[in-house]
Amino acid sequence: MNQGKIVEYIEAGNIVTTVCLFEDGNKLHLLTPSNREANLSPKRALLISGPALNTHTGRDDLLSRLKAVIERRSRLREQVKVRDIWELVRDEREVFDFKYLAQLCFGEDVTDDHVSAIVRAVFEDKLYFKLKDGAFLPNSETRIELVLREKEEAEQREKALQEGSRWLKRVLEGKAAEGPPCKNGIIDILVELALYREDAPDHKIGKELLARSGINDVSEVRSLLVRLGIWEEDENLDLLRLKVRTGFTKNQLEESEKIAKSPAGYSDREDLREWQVFTIDGPLTRDFDDALSLDIHEDVLQLGIHIADVGSVIPVDSPLDQVAEERGTSLYLTRRQIPMLPPVLSQDALSLKKDEDRPAISLICRLDREGNLLDSRFALTLVRVKSQLNYDEVDTLYKTDERLSELHRLSGIMRRRRIENGAMLLPVPEVYAEFGNEGKVYIRLVSQESPSKLIVSESMIFYNWMAARYCRDHRVPALYRCQAAPSEIVNLDGVDPLYALLKQRGKLSPLEVDVKPRAHSGLGLDFYTNVSSPIRRYFDLIIQRQIINSLLDVAPPYTTDDLDKKRMALEPMLRDLERLKRSRLRYWILKWLLRESKKTVEALVLSGTKTKYRIALTDSLLITELKRQNGQDLQEGQRIVVRVKKVDPWEDILRLEYAGSPEGG
């Protein structure tokens, strides 16, 4: 039946015009314009039209007549204005057969060639009609606008890929190249790809861009961004992923300046400016939020712990309060500090700077020589710091300076009493990344057991403990820091001291924040809160406000429910920031190991499984894994030497191999 007829069908998105040579059951055997034969199911045919061509003539003649049909239909197709046809039927909610549309275009007397021309034009246009079950359905105006927008976006995307890849190729070749108009969009795609890999919103486009630029490994994007000057060599990717704000808006800075320059009203405060108040901090500290004083009167010691009054200066729900809550804490990172409040306040107007009058919330206590508390009170005060000491200076002076010596002795008493109450002192050294003149990173361990660190830590713990008791006793809503007893007390007699510390730390219960006062087992205290760093921590600021209002005998700014809501909102963010700090320190340790590539380092075995050991590198306290080798049997607490096989700070990769025992081990 179909022998000799013109058969048109869709192949790879195009209409193919053929002639049927013969029909065999459910297959049409077709001749294509390129003189090839193809088989087709009749169901796949878009159009089958006649009259039939004579298939018994020579192949060349048949191809010639087929091409003549194609040319005729193509000429007719050029006459078709698809939009004009769509305008005639756009409001109809029905499908239209091919012949009907052909008659709208060419008049009543139409041939198969006219019908084919319509089908070709409408199908190739793909904008105004949709092919459905052998007929055409007009698209709505909304759909057409969407298709046009998508088409425009696709064209812009292709243009960006072409221009962007040419630009990046030149950059990779080390040639000077001015970025194309779409440069910012290209950089955004590269940044998202470097940060989120497969989860990047434009991952496919980014991969295509890299491929056209000659880059097959996504991990190379970071180096490319460094070469482009978008990122620094040691860009902190976690800051970018968490979208941590590192600066302040113009309005926030202007508000800070206004507060900093506001005339101070201190007439209703207890004037302590003649007291010998001093601070103890690190040499690079700029935001001084705590200070101490100690007066010795024969058998009575008057201890003053003075905390910068931020709560009275920064109004609740003000723009600056909101930015402090959004940040939650100041971030102290290697080579970078991101304050919770603008520096004009955190490092100047609110900071307890030497020779400057500053409002404070002071805890004033009288104790006997044995450290027994005789009486205490919190007060709104005005202080003036007389000396700004650093840790090293205090460690040198404390034996000869009477106040420092007595404060050190008193701090020792406070610590012993906490230990008697169950406190677990696990003084693991603090790890610092530092840099030499040549820019190389160095890792340093700093003991937390120096006399100066003892004085500061015990004084702040005492202040926070007394603040928690004050809130409990005066029924002031507060947030308490709590910790249940350890899951296990490890018997560590006779083992490596560092192993003992790390092993027991692994058995501690997690710290919690609660609106109900509960014990803090790690500190050996019945109650505990954090209020000693209101410049640096938002939790401390809101508890300070609670105490200020109580001292003024007015209602607290936050109810228990308010505090609980703030706790639930802030805790996840603070956990993220804590992970960020650990991750960043780990990056610098890996950077240091990369510099020392192939060297051996000492490690401590913490635990083991059938396939690996968990170890700590003793000179950086980095916890990592060591693959177990055949026949290897290392013991917990054993010191070993490992060799660095591969390290990549960018990819957070560290591979080690066992290299033996330490010398003399």
mmCIF file of C-alpha atoms in Angstrom, residues 436-660:
data_model
loop_
_atom_site.group_PDB
_atom_site.id
_atom_site.type_symbol
_atom_site.label_atom_id
_atom_site.label_comp_id
_atom_site.label_asym_id
_atom_site.label_seq_id
_atom_site.Cartn_x
_atom_site.Cartn_y
_atom_site.Cartn_z
ATOM 1 C CA GLY A 436 58.047 33.418 60.216
ATOM 2 C CA ASN A 437 59.434 36.371 58.281
ATOM 3 C CA GLU A 438 59.561 34.257 55.143
ATOM 4 C CA GLY A 439 55.851 33.506 55.454
ATOM 5 C CA LYS A 440 56.284 29.879 56.460
ATOM 6 C CA VAL A 441 53.833 28.490 58.983
ATOM 7 C CA TYR A 442 55.001 27.047 62.294
ATOM 8 C CA ILE A 443 53.016 25.128 64.896
ATOM 9 C CA ARG A 444 53.526 25.902 68.573
ATOM 10 C CA LEU A 445 52.048 24.312 71.698
ATOM 11 C CA VAL A 446 51.388 26.712 74.587
ATOM 12 C CA SER A 447 50.834 25.438 78.108
ATOM 13 C CA GLN A 448 47.644 26.549 79.811
ATOM 14 C CA GLU A 449 49.179 25.926 83.250
ATOM 15 C CA SER A 450 51.303 29.052 83.623
ATOM 16 C CA PRO A 451 50.760 31.281 86.695
ATOM 17 C CA SER A 452 49.177 34.020 84.570
ATOM 18 C CA LYS A 453 46.768 31.593 82.876
ATOM 19 C CA LEU A 454 45.848 30.172 86.304
ATOM 20 C CA ILE A 455 45.013 33.639 87.650
ATOM 21 C CA VAL A 456 42.867 34.615 84.667
ATOM 22 C CA SER A 457 41.032 31.295 84.273
ATOM 23 C CA GLU A 458 40.200 30.905 87.965
ATOM 24 C CA SER A 459 39.093 34.545 88.263
ATOM 25 C CA MET A 460 36.735 34.230 85.295
ATOM 26 C CA ILE A 461 35.405 30.878 86.490
ATOM 27 C CA PHE A 462 34.771 32.429 89.909
ATOM 28 C CA TYR A 463 32.967 35.440 88.372
ATOM 29 C CA ASN A 464 30.763 33.238 86.204
ATOM 30 C CA TRP A 465 30.003 30.924 89.129
ATOM 31 C CA MET A 466 29.000 33.853 91.354
ATOM 32 C CA ALA A 467 26.881 35.301 88.527
ATOM 33 C CA ALA A 468 25.074 31.958 88.174
ATOM 34 C CA ARG A 469 24.414 31.851 91.927
ATOM 35 C CA TYR A 470 23.205 35.457 91.820
ATOM 36 C CA CYS A 471 20.718 34.678 89.049
ATOM 37 C CA ARG A 472 19.527 31.555 90.841
ATOM 38 C CA ASP A 473 19.176 33.288 94.213
ATOM 39 C CA HIS A 474 17.455 36.390 92.796
ATOM 40 C CA ARG A 475 15.269 34.411 90.385
ATOM 41 C CA VAL A 476 16.729 36.175 87.380
ATOM 42 C CA PRO A 477 16.087 34.202 84.171
ATOM 43 C CA ALA A 478 19.455 33.024 82.847
ATOM 44 C CA LEU A 479 21.213 30.511 80.643
ATOM 45 C CA TYR A 480 23.338 28.050 82.569
ATOM 46 C CA ARG A 481 26.293 26.027 81.340
ATOM 47 C CA CYS A 482 25.901 22.441 82.476
ATOM 48 C CA GLN A 483 27.841 19.204 82.177
ATOM 49 C CA ALA A 484 26.880 15.757 83.438
ATOM 50 C CA ALA A 485 29.418 13.454 85.061
ATOM 51 C CA PRO A 486 31.848 11.674 82.693
ATOM 52 C CA SER A 487 30.669 8.446 81.117
ATOM 53 C CA GLU A 488 33.726 6.775 82.598
ATOM 54 C CA ILE A 489 36.613 7.626 84.896
ATOM 55 C CA VAL A 490 39.606 6.064 83.231
ATOM 56 C CA ASN A 491 42.299 4.404 85.331
ATOM 57 C CA LEU A 492 45.369 6.029 83.887
ATOM 58 C CA ASP A 493 48.031 5.347 86.514
ATOM 59 C CA GLY A 494 51.448 4.890 85.016
ATOM 60 C CA VAL A 495 50.460 5.748 81.429
ATOM 61 C CA ASP A 496 51.745 8.452 79.112
ATOM 62 C CA PRO A 497 50.510 11.844 80.500
ATOM 63 C CA LEU A 498 49.334 13.101 77.104
ATOM 64 C CA TYR A 499 47.531 9.830 76.445
ATOM 65 C CA ALA A 500 45.893 10.130 79.886
ATOM 66 C CA LEU A 501 44.636 13.627 79.079
ATOM 67 C CA LEU A 502 43.271 12.772 75.631
ATOM 68 C CA LYS A 503 41.716 9.504 76.751
ATOM 69 C CA GLN A 504 39.840 11.075 79.654
ATOM 70 C CA ARG A 505 38.732 14.043 77.530
ATOM 71 C CA GLY A 506 37.103 11.539 75.201
ATOM 72 C CA LYS A 507 34.985 10.284 78.105
ATOM 73 C CA LEU A 508 33.601 13.682 79.127
ATOM 74 C CA SER A 509 29.901 14.360 78.757
ATOM 75 C CA PRO A 510 28.950 17.082 76.272
ATOM 76 C CA LEU A 511 28.497 20.649 77.470
ATOM 77 C CA GLU A 512 24.912 21.890 77.500
ATOM 78 C CA VAL A 513 23.151 25.240 77.817
ATOM 79 C CA ASP A 514 19.906 25.218 79.802
ATOM 80 C CA VAL A 515 17.516 27.713 81.351
ATOM 81 C CA LYS A 516 17.475 25.550 84.495
ATOM 82 C CA PRO A 517 20.481 25.647 86.830
ATOM 83 C CA ARG A 518 22.322 22.323 86.928
ATOM 84 C CA ALA A 519 25.788 21.225 87.979
ATOM 85 C CA HIS A 520 28.873 21.592 85.814
ATOM 86 C CA SER A 521 30.849 18.456 86.650
ATOM 87 C CA GLY A 522 33.898 19.378 84.588
ATOM 88 C CA LEU A 523 34.390 22.563 86.644
ATOM 89 C CA GLY A 524 33.280 21.023 89.941
ATOM 90 C CA LEU A 525 30.601 23.692 90.470
ATOM 91 C CA ASP A 526 26.941 23.499 91.432
ATOM 92 C CA PHE A 527 25.947 26.243 88.934
ATOM 93 C CA TYR A 528 27.695 28.044 86.126
ATOM 94 C CA THR A 529 26.958 30.617 83.452
ATOM 95 C CA ASN A 530 28.988 32.633 80.946
ATOM 96 C CA VAL A 531 28.923 36.394 81.438
ATOM 97 C CA SER A 532 32.605 37.396 81.575
ATOM 98 C CA SER A 533 33.080 38.184 77.846
ATOM 99 C CA PRO A 534 30.182 40.410 76.709
ATOM 100 C CA ILE A 535 32.329 42.109 74.047
ATOM 101 C CA ARG A 536 33.100 38.754 72.425
ATOM 102 C CA ARG A 537 30.095 36.481 73.079
ATOM 103 C CA TYR A 538 26.412 37.246 72.636
ATOM 104 C CA PHE A 539 25.287 34.753 75.296
ATOM 105 C CA ASP A 540 27.442 36.670 77.805
ATOM 106 C CA LEU A 541 25.923 39.972 76.695
ATOM 107 C CA ILE A 542 22.322 38.899 77.222
ATOM 108 C CA ILE A 543 23.061 37.425 80.678
ATOM 109 C CA GLN A 544 24.895 40.621 81.614
ATOM 110 C CA ARG A 545 21.747 42.567 80.718
ATOM 111 C CA GLN A 546 19.699 40.351 83.012
ATOM 112 C CA ILE A 547 22.037 41.082 85.929
ATOM 113 C CA ILE A 548 22.154 44.840 85.162
ATOM 114 C CA ASN A 549 18.363 45.131 85.288
ATOM 115 C CA SER A 550 18.267 43.144 88.518
ATOM 116 C CA LEU A 551 20.813 45.516 90.069
ATOM 117 C CA LEU A 552 18.653 48.436 88.920
ATOM 118 C CA ASP A 553 15.601 46.686 90.363
ATOM 119 C CA VAL A 554 13.711 46.682 87.039
ATOM 120 C CA ALA A 555 12.229 43.797 85.076
ATOM 121 C CA PRO A 556 14.762 41.763 83.081
ATOM 122 C CA PRO A 557 14.754 42.294 79.297
ATOM 123 C CA TYR A 558 14.342 38.556 78.633
ATOM 124 C CA THR A 559 11.934 36.004 80.019
ATOM 125 C CA THR A 560 12.889 32.360 80.433
ATOM 126 C CA ASP A 561 11.073 31.573 77.171
ATOM 127 C CA ASP A 562 12.941 34.380 75.398
ATOM 128 C CA LEU A 563 16.265 32.964 76.542
ATOM 129 C CA ASP A 564 15.338 29.450 75.511
ATOM 130 C CA LYS A 565 14.417 30.651 72.016
ATOM 131 C CA LYS A 566 17.703 32.500 71.706
ATOM 132 C CA ARG A 567 19.545 29.418 72.904
ATOM 133 C CA MET A 568 17.907 27.216 70.273
ATOM 134 C CA ALA A 569 18.624 29.761 67.532
ATOM 135 C CA LEU A 570 22.244 30.426 68.488
ATOM 136 C CA GLU A 571 23.548 26.992 69.440
ATOM 137 C CA PRO A 572 23.619 25.478 65.902
ATOM 138 C CA MET A 573 25.429 28.541 64.555
ATOM 139 C CA LEU A 574 27.957 28.500 67.395
ATOM 140 C CA ARG A 575 28.623 24.809 66.766
ATOM 141 C CA ASP A 576 29.261 25.598 63.093
ATOM 142 C CA LEU A 577 31.687 28.363 64.053
ATOM 143 C CA GLU A 578 33.478 26.070 66.488
ATOM 144 C CA ARG A 579 33.899 23.498 63.724
ATOM 145 C CA LEU A 580 35.146 26.280 61.471
ATOM 146 C CA LYS A 581 37.869 27.175 63.992
ATOM 147 C CA ARG A 582 38.957 23.554 64.349
ATOM 148 C CA SER A 583 38.933 23.082 60.589
ATOM 149 C CA ARG A 584 41.019 26.213 60.054
ATOM 150 C CA LEU A 585 43.614 25.156 62.616
ATOM 151 C CA ARG A 586 43.747 21.749 60.952
ATOM 152 C CA TYR A 587 44.378 23.481 57.617
ATOM 153 C CA TRP A 588 47.429 25.278 59.010
ATOM 154 C CA ILE A 589 48.756 22.101 60.589
ATOM 155 C CA LEU A 590 48.480 20.348 57.219
ATOM 156 C CA LYS A 591 50.161 23.348 55.605
ATOM 157 C CA TRP A 592 53.014 22.946 58.080
ATOM 158 C CA LEU A 593 53.239 19.227 57.354
ATOM 159 C CA LEU A 594 53.272 20.007 53.626
ATOM 160 C CA ARG A 595 56.296 22.224 54.172
ATOM 161 C CA GLU A 596 57.893 19.364 56.064
ATOM 162 C CA SER A 597 56.868 16.860 53.376
ATOM 163 C CA LYS A 598 58.318 13.356 53.769
ATOM 164 C CA LYS A 599 59.669 14.091 57.264
ATOM 165 C CA THR A 600 58.825 11.833 60.165
ATOM 166 C CA VAL A 601 56.801 13.027 63.148
ATOM 167 C CA GLU A 602 56.061 11.515 66.517
ATOM 168 C CA ALA A 603 52.566 10.253 67.269
ATOM 169 C CA LEU A 604 50.595 8.722 70.104
ATOM 170 C CA VAL A 605 48.304 5.729 69.581
ATOM 171 C CA LEU A 606 44.846 6.470 71.026
ATOM 172 C CA SER A 607 42.840 3.433 69.854
ATOM 173 C CA GLY A 608 42.711 0.825 67.113
ATOM 174 C CA THR A 609 40.420 -1.290 64.953
ATOM 175 C CA LYS A 610 41.101 -4.173 62.569
ATOM 176 C CA THR A 611 42.006 -1.811 59.734
ATOM 177 C CA LYS A 612 43.352 1.380 61.294
ATOM 178 C CA TYR A 613 44.603 3.227 64.344
ATOM 179 C CA ARG A 614 43.453 6.537 65.730
ATOM 180 C CA ILE A 615 46.530 8.596 66.587
ATOM 181 C CA ALA A 616 47.522 12.081 67.760
ATOM 182 C CA LEU A 617 50.544 13.857 66.320
ATOM 183 C CA THR A 618 52.325 14.975 69.470
ATOM 184 C CA ASP A 619 53.827 18.219 68.141
ATOM 185 C CA SER A 620 50.488 19.540 66.832
ATOM 186 C CA LEU A 621 47.873 17.446 68.713
ATOM 187 C CA LEU A 622 46.222 16.730 65.365
ATOM 188 C CA ILE A 623 43.932 13.689 65.670
ATOM 189 C CA THR A 624 44.086 11.549 62.539
ATOM 190 C CA GLU A 625 44.182 7.955 61.287
ATOM 191 C CA LEU A 626 46.961 5.504 60.462
ATOM 192 C CA LYS A 627 46.295 2.494 58.266
ATOM 193 C CA ARG A 628 47.158 -0.781 60.001
ATOM 194 C CA GLN A 629 49.817 -2.751 58.169
ATOM 195 C CA ASN A 630 49.906 -6.540 57.935
ATOM 196 C CA GLY A 631 51.075 -8.107 61.163
ATOM 197 C CA GLN A 632 51.194 -4.751 62.922
ATOM 198 C CA ASP A 633 50.133 -4.625 66.577
ATOM 199 C CA LEU A 634 50.450 -1.220 68.201
ATOM 200 C CA GLN A 635 49.242 -0.616 71.746
ATOM 201 C CA GLU A 636 47.116 2.203 73.115
ATOM 202 C CA GLY A 637 49.318 4.825 74.732
ATOM 203 C CA GLN A 638 52.332 3.779 72.651
ATOM 204 C CA ARG A 639 54.516 6.485 71.133
ATOM 205 C CA ILE A 640 55.461 5.848 67.519
ATOM 206 C CA VAL A 641 57.025 7.612 64.557
ATOM 207 C CA VAL A 642 55.027 8.117 61.357
ATOM 208 C CA ARG A 643 56.123 9.305 57.944
ATOM 209 C CA VAL A 644 54.109 11.807 55.919
ATOM 210 C CA LYS A 645 53.226 10.157 52.595
ATOM 211 C CA LYS A 646 50.729 12.649 51.205
ATOM 212 C CA VAL A 647 49.304 15.908 52.477
ATOM 213 C CA ASP A 648 46.928 18.330 50.779
ATOM 214 C CA PRO A 649 45.582 21.179 52.954
ATOM 215 C CA TRP A 650 43.038 22.251 50.290
ATOM 216 C CA GLU A 651 41.496 18.774 50.071
ATOM 217 C CA ASP A 652 42.006 17.983 53.784
ATOM 218 C CA ILE A 653 44.063 14.901 52.910
ATOM 219 C CA LEU A 654 46.683 13.418 55.233
ATOM 220 C CA ARG A 655 48.163 9.975 54.631
ATOM 221 C CA LEU A 656 50.728 8.553 56.999
ATOM 222 C CA GLU A 657 52.698 5.342 57.305
ATOM 223 C CA TYR A 658 54.278 3.704 60.319
ATOM 224 C CA ALA A 659 58.013 4.402 60.519
ATOM 225 C CA GLY A 660 59.017 2.785 63.812
#
